[in-house]
PDB file of C-alpha atoms in Angstrom:
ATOM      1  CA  UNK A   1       0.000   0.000   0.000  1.00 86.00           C
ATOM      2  CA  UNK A   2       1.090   3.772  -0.325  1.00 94.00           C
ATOM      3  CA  UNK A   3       0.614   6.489   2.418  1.00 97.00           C
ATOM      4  CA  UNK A   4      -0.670   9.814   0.991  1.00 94.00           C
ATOM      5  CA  UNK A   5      -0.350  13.045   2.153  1.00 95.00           C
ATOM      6  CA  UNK A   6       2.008  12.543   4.963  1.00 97.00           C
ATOM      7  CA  UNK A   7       4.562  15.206   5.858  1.00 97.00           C
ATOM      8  CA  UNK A   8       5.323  13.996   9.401  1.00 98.00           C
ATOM      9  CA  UNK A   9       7.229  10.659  10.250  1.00 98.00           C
ATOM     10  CA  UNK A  10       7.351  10.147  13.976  1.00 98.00           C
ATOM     11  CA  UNK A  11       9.294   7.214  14.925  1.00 98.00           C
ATOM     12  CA  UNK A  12      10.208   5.137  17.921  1.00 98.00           C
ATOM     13  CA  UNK A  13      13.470   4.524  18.948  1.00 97.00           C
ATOM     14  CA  UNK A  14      14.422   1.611  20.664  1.00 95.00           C
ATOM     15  CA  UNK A  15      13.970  -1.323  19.133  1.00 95.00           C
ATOM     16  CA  UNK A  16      12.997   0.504  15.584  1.00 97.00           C
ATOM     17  CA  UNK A  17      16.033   2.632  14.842  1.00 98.00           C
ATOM     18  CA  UNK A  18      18.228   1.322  17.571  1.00 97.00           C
ATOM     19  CA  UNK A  19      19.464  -2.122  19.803  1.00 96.00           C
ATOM     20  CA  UNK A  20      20.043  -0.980  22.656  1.00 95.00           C
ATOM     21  CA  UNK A  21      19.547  -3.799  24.409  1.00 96.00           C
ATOM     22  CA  UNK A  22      23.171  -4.718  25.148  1.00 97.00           C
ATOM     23  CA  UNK A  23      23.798  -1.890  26.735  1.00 97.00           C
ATOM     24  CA  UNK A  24      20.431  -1.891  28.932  1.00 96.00           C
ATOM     25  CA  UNK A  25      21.013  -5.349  30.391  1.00 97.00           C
ATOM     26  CA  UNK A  26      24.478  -4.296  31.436  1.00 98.00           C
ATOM     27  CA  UNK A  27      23.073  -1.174  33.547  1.00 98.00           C
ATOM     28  CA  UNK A  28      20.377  -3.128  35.062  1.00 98.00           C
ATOM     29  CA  UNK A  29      22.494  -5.765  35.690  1.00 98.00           C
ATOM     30  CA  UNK A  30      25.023  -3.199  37.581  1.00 98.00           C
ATOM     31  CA  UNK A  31      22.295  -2.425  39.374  1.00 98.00           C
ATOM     32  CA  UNK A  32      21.130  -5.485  40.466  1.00 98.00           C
ATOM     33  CA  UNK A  33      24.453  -6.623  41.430  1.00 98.00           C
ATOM     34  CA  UNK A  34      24.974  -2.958  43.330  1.00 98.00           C
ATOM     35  CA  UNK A  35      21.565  -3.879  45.359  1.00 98.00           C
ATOM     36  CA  UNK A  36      23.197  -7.390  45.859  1.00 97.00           C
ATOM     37  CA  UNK A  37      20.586  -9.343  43.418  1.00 97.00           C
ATOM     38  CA  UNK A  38      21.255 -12.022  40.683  1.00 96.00           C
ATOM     39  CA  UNK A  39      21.626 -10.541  37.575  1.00 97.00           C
ATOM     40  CA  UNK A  40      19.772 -11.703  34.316  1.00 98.00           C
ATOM     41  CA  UNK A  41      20.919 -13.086  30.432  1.00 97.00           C
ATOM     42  CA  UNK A  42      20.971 -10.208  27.942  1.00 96.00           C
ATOM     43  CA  UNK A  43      18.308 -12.466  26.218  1.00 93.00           C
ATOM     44  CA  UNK A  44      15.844 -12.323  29.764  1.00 95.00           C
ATOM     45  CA  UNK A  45      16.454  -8.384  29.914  1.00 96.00           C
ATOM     46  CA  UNK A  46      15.409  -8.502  26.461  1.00 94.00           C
ATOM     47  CA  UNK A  47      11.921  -9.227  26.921  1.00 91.00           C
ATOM     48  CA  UNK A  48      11.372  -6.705  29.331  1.00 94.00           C
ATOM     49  CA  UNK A  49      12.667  -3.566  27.244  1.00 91.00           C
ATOM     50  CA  UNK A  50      10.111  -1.238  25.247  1.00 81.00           C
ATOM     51  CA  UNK A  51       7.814   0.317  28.397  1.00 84.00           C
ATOM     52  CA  UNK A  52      10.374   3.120  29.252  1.00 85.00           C
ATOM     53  CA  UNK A  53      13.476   2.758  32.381  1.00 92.00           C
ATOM     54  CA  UNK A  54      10.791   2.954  35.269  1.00 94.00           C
ATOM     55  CA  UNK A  55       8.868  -0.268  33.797  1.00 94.00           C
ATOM     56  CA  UNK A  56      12.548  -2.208  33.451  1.00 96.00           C
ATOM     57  CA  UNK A  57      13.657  -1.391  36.548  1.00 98.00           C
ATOM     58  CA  UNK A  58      10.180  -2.438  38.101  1.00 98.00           C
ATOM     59  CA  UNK A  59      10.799  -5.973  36.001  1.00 97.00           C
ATOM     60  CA  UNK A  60      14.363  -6.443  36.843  1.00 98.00           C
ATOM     61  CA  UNK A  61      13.505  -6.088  40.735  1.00 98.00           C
ATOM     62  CA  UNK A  62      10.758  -8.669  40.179  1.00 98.00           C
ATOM     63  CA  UNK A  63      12.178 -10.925  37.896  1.00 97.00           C
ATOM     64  CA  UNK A  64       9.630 -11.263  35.422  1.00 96.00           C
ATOM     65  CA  UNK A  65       7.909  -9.362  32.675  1.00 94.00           C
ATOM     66  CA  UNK A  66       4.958  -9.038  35.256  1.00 96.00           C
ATOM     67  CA  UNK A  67       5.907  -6.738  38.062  1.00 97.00           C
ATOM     68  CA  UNK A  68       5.338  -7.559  41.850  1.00 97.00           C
ATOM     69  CA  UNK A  69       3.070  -5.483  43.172  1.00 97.00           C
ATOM     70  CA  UNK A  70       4.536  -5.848  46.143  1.00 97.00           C
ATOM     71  CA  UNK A  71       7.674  -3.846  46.011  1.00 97.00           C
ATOM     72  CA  UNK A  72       8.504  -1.264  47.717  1.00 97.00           C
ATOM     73  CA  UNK A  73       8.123   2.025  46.116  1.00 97.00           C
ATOM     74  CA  UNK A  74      11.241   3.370  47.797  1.00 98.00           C
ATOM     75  CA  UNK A  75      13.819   0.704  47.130  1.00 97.00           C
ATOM     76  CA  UNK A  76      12.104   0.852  43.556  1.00 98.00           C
ATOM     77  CA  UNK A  77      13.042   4.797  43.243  1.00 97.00           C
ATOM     78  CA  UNK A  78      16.487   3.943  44.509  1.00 98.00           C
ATOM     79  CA  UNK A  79      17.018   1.195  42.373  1.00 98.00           C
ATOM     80  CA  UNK A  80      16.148   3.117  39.127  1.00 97.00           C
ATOM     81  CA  UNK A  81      18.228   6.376  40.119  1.00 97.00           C
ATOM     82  CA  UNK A  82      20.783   3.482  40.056  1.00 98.00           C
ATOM     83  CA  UNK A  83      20.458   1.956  36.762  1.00 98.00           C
ATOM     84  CA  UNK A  84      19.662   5.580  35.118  1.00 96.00           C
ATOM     85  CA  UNK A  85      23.429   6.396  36.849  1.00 97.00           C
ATOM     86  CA  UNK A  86      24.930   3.554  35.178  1.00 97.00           C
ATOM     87  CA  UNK A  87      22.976   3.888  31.873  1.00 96.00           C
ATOM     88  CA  UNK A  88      24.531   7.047  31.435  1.00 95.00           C
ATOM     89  CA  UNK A  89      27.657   6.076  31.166  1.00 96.00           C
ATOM     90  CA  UNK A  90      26.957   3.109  28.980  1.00 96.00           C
ATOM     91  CA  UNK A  91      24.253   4.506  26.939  1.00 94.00           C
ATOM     92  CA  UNK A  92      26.130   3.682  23.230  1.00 94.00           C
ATOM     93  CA  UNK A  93      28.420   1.592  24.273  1.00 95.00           C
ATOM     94  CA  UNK A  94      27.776  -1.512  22.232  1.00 96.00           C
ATOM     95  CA  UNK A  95      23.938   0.021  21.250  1.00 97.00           C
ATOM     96  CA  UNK A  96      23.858  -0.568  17.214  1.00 97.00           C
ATOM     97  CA  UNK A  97      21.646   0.404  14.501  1.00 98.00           C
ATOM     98  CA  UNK A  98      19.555  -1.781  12.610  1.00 97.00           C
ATOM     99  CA  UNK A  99      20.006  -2.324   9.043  1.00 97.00           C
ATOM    100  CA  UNK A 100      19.150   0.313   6.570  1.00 97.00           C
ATOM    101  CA  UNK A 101      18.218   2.705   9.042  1.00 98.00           C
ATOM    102  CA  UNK A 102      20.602   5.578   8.546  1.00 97.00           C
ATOM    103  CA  UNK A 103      20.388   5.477   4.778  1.00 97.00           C
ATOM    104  CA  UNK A 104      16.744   5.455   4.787  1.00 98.00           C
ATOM    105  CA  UNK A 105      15.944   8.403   7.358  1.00 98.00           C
ATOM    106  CA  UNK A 106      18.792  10.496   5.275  1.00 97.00           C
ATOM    107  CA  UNK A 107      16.685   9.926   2.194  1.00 97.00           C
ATOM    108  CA  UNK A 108      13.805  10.559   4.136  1.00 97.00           C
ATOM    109  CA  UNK A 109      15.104  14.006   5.458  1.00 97.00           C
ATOM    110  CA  UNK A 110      16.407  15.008   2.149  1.00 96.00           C
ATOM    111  CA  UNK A 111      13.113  14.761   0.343  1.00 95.00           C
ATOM    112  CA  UNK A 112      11.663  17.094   3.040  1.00 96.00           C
ATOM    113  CA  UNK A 113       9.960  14.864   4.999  1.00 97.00           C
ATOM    114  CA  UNK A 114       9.418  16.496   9.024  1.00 98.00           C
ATOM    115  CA  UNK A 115      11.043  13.500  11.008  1.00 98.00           C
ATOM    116  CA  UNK A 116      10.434  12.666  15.164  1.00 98.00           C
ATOM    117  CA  UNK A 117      11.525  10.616  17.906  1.00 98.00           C
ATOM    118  CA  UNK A 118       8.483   9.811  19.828  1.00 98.00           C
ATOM    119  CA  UNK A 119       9.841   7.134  22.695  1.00 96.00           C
ATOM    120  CA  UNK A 120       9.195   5.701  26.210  1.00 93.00           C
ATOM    121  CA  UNK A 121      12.861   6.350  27.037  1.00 93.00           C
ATOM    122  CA  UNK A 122      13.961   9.086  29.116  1.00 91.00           C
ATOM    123  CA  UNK A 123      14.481  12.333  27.272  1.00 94.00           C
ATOM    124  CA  UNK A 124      17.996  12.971  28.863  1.00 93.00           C
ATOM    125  CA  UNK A 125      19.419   9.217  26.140  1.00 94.00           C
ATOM    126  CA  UNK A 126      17.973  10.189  23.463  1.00 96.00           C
ATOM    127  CA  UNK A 127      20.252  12.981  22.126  1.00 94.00           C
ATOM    128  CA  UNK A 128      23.743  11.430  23.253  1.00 95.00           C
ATOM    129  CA  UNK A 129      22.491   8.041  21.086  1.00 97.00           C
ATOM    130  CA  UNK A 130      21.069  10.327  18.450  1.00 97.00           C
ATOM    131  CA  UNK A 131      24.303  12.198  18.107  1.00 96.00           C
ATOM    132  CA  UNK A 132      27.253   9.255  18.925  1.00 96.00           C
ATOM    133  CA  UNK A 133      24.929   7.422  15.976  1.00 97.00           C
ATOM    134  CA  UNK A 134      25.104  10.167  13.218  1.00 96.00           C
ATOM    135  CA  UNK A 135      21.450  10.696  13.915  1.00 97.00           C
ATOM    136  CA  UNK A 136      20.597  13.714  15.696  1.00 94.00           C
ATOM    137  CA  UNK A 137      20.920  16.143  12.209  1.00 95.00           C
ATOM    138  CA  UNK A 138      17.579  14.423  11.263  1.00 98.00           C
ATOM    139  CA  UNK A 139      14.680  14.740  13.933  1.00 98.00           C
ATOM    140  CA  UNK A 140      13.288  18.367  14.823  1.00 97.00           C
ATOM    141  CA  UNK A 141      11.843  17.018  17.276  1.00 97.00           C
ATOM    142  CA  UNK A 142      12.250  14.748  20.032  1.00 98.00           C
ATOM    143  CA  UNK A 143       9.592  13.390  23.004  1.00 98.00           C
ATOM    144  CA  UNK A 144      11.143  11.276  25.557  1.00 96.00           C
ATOM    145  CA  UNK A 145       9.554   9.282  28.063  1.00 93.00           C
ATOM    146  CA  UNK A 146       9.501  11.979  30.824  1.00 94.00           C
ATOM    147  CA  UNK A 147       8.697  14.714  28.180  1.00 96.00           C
ATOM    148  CA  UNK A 148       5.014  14.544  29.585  1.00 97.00           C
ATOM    149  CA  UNK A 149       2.864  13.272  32.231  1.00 97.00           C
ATOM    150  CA  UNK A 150       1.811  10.300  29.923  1.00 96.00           C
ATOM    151  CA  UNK A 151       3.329   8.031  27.196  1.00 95.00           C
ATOM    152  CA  UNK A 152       2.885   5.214  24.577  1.00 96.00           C
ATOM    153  CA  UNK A 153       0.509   3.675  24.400  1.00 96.00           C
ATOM    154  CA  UNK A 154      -1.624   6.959  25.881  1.00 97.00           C
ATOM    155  CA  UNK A 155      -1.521   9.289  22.426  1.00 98.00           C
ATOM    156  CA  UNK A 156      -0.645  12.173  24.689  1.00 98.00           C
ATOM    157  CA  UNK A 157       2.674  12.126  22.709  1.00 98.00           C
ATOM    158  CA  UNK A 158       1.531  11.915  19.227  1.00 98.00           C
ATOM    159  CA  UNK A 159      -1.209  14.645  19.913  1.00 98.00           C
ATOM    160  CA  UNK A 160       1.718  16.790  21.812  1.00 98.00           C
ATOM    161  CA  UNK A 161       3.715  16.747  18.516  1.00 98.00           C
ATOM    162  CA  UNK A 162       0.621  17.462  16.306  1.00 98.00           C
ATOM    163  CA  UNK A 163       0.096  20.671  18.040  1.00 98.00           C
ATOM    164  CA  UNK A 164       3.663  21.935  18.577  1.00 98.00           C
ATOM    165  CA  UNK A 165       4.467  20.734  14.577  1.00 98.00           C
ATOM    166  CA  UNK A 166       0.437  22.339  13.331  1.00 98.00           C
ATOM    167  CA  UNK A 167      -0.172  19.350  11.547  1.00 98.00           C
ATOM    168  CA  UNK A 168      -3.460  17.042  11.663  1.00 98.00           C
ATOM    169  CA  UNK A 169      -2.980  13.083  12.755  1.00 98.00           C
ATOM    170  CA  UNK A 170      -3.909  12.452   8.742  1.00 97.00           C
ATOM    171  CA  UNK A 171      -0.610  13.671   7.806  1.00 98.00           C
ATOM    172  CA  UNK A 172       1.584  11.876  10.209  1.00 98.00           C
ATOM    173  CA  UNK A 173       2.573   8.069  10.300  1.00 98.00           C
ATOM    174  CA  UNK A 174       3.939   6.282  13.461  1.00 98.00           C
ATOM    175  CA  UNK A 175       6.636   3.763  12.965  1.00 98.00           C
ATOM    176  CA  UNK A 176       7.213   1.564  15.832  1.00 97.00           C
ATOM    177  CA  UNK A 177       8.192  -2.044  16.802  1.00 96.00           C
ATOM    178  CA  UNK A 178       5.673  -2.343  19.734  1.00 93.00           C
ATOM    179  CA  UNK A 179       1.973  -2.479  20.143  1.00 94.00           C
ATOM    180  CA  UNK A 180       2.644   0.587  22.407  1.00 94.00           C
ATOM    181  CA  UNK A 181       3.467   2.164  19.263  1.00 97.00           C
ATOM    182  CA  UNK A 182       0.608   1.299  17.407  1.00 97.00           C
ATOM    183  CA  UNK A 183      -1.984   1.845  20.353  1.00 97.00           C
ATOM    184  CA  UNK A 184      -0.877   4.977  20.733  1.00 98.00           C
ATOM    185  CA  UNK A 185      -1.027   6.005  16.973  1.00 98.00           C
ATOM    186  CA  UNK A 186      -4.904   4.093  16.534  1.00 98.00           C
ATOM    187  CA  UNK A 187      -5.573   6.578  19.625  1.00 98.00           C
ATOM    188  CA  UNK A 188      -4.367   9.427  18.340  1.00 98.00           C
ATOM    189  CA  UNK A 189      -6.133   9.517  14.457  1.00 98.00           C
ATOM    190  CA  UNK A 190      -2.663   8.063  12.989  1.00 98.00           C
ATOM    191  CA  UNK A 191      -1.859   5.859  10.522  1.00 98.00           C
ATOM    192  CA  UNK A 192       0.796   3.658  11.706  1.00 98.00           C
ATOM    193  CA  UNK A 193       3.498   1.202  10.319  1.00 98.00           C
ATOM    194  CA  UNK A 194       4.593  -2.019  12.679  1.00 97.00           C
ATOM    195  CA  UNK A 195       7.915  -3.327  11.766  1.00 97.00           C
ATOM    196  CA  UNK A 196       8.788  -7.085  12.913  1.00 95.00           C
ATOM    197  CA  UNK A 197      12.370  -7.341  14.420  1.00 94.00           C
ATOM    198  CA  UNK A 198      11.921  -4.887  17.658  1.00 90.00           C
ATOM    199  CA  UNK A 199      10.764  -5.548  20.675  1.00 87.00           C
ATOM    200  CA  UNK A 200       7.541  -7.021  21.534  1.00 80.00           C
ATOM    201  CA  UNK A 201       7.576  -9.010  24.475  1.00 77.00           C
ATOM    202  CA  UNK A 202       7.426 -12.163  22.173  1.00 78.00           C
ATOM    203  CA  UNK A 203       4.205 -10.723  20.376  1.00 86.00           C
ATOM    204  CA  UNK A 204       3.476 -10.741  17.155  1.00 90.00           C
ATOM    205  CA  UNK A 205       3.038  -7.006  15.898  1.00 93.00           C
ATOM    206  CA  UNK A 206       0.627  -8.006  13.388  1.00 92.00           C
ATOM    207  CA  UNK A 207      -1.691  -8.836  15.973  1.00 92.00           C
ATOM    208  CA  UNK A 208      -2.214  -5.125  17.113  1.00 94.00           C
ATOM    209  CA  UNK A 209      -3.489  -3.385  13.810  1.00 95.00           C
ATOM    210  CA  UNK A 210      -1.031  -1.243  12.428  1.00 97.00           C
ATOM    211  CA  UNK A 211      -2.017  -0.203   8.938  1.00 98.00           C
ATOM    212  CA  UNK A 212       0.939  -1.782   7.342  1.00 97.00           C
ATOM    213  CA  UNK A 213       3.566  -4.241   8.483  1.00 97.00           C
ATOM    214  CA  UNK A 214       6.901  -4.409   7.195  1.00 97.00           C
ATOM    215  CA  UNK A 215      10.628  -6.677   7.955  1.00 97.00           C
ATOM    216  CA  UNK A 216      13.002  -4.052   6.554  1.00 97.00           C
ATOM    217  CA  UNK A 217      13.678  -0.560   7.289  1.00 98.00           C
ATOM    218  CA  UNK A 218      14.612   0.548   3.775  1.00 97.00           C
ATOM    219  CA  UNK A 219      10.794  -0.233   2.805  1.00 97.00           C
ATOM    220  CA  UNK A 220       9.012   2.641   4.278  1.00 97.00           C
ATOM    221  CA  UNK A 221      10.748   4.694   1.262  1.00 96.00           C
ATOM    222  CA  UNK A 222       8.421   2.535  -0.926  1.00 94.00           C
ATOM    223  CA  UNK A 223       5.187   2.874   1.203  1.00 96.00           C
ATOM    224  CA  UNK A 224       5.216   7.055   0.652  1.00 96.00           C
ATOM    225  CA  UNK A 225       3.515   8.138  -2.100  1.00 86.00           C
ATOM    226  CA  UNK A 226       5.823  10.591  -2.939  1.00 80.00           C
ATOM    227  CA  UNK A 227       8.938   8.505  -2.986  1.00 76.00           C
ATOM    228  CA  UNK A 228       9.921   5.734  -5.584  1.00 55.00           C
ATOM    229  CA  UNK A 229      13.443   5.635  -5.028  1.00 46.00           C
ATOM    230  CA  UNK A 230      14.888   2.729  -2.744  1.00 43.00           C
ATOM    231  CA  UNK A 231      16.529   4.127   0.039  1.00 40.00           C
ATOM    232  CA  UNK A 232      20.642   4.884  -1.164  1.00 40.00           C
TER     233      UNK A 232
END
């Protein structure tokens, strides 16, 4: 299918642009070894990443994708000021991109489409990946995590960058790995685009109703009406 009439591309970030998961699992494994708990495979931390650093931290303490709803909300804001202290210093360490990711947003950029980071993480990562990456030229915009009082999948985010950008949710498209990405672009009027290597808790994304689905990167330059060319 082709998108029409979109100027805005919003896009998550980890898990769609970026693995970042190597370098999560070693913070929140400092962290649990700091609070004198067993740390976790990269593979286990794995499953737990795409809900923002509060929800990991929360999942790491409980060890399990579903959090104890027991712990104590103290130790739990003292173990996430630790792991946000050691994911700043390892916050593109070994973090990648995935294929055809840089290629495609340049082409993206340079045919003047209006490109955004809308993710759970908080604000404070997003710029230091961006740049380290050879990113951060691209977005105008970016919403983090903390950015506002709710996130994916509420579509206070989507409907924040709508109004600061002037654009309708017609001319956007959400591109996201997670069903929190396409919940929160079905909420917020937007067209959205699931792609199938992120982060999903083991989910299939095509279970959650994006408009389109895609496996590669480079192919949302063929979904845009405007654009023939593959990405370079």
């Amino acid at each position: 299918m082709k998108f029409t009439n979109k100027d805005v591309l919003l896009f998550d970030l980890d898990g769609t642009l970026i693995d970042s998961v190597p370098d999560l699992a070693l913070s929140i494994n400092q962290m649990l070894d700091a609070l004198g708990m067993t740390p976790y495979p990269t593979d286990t931390i794995r499953s737990w990443v795409g809900n923002g650093a509060a929800v990991l931290t929360q999942r790491a303490l409980s060890g399990s994708i579903d959090i104890n709803p027991d712990l104590d909300a103290t130790f739990v804001e003292e173990a996430l000021s630790i792991f946000l202290t050691y994911y700043e210093q390892n916050v593109c360490v070994e973090t990648t991109l995935y294929p055809n990711v840089k290629s495609t947003l340049k082409s993206l950029h340079n045919h003047g489409y209006r490109l955004v980071i809308v993710t759970n993480k908080p604000e404070q990562f997003v710029r230091p990946i961006l740049k380290h990456l050879g990113l951060n030229d691209f977005f105008e915009m970016v919403v983090g995590g903390d950015s506002l009082p709710k996130r994916k999948p509420d579509p206070m985010q989507l409907t924040y960058v709508c109004d600061k950008l002037g654009v309708t949710p017609s001319s956007c498209l959400m591109i996201g790995d997670s069903k929190n990405d396409i919940f929160a672009a079905t909420a917020a009027g937007m067209q959205s685009i699931g792609l199938t290597y992120g982060y999903n808790h083991g989910e299939d994304i095509n279970s959650h109703g994006a408009t389109l689905v895609l496996d590669d990167f480079a192919n949302i330059i063929e979904t845009l009406a405007s654009l023939t060319a593959p990405a370079e």
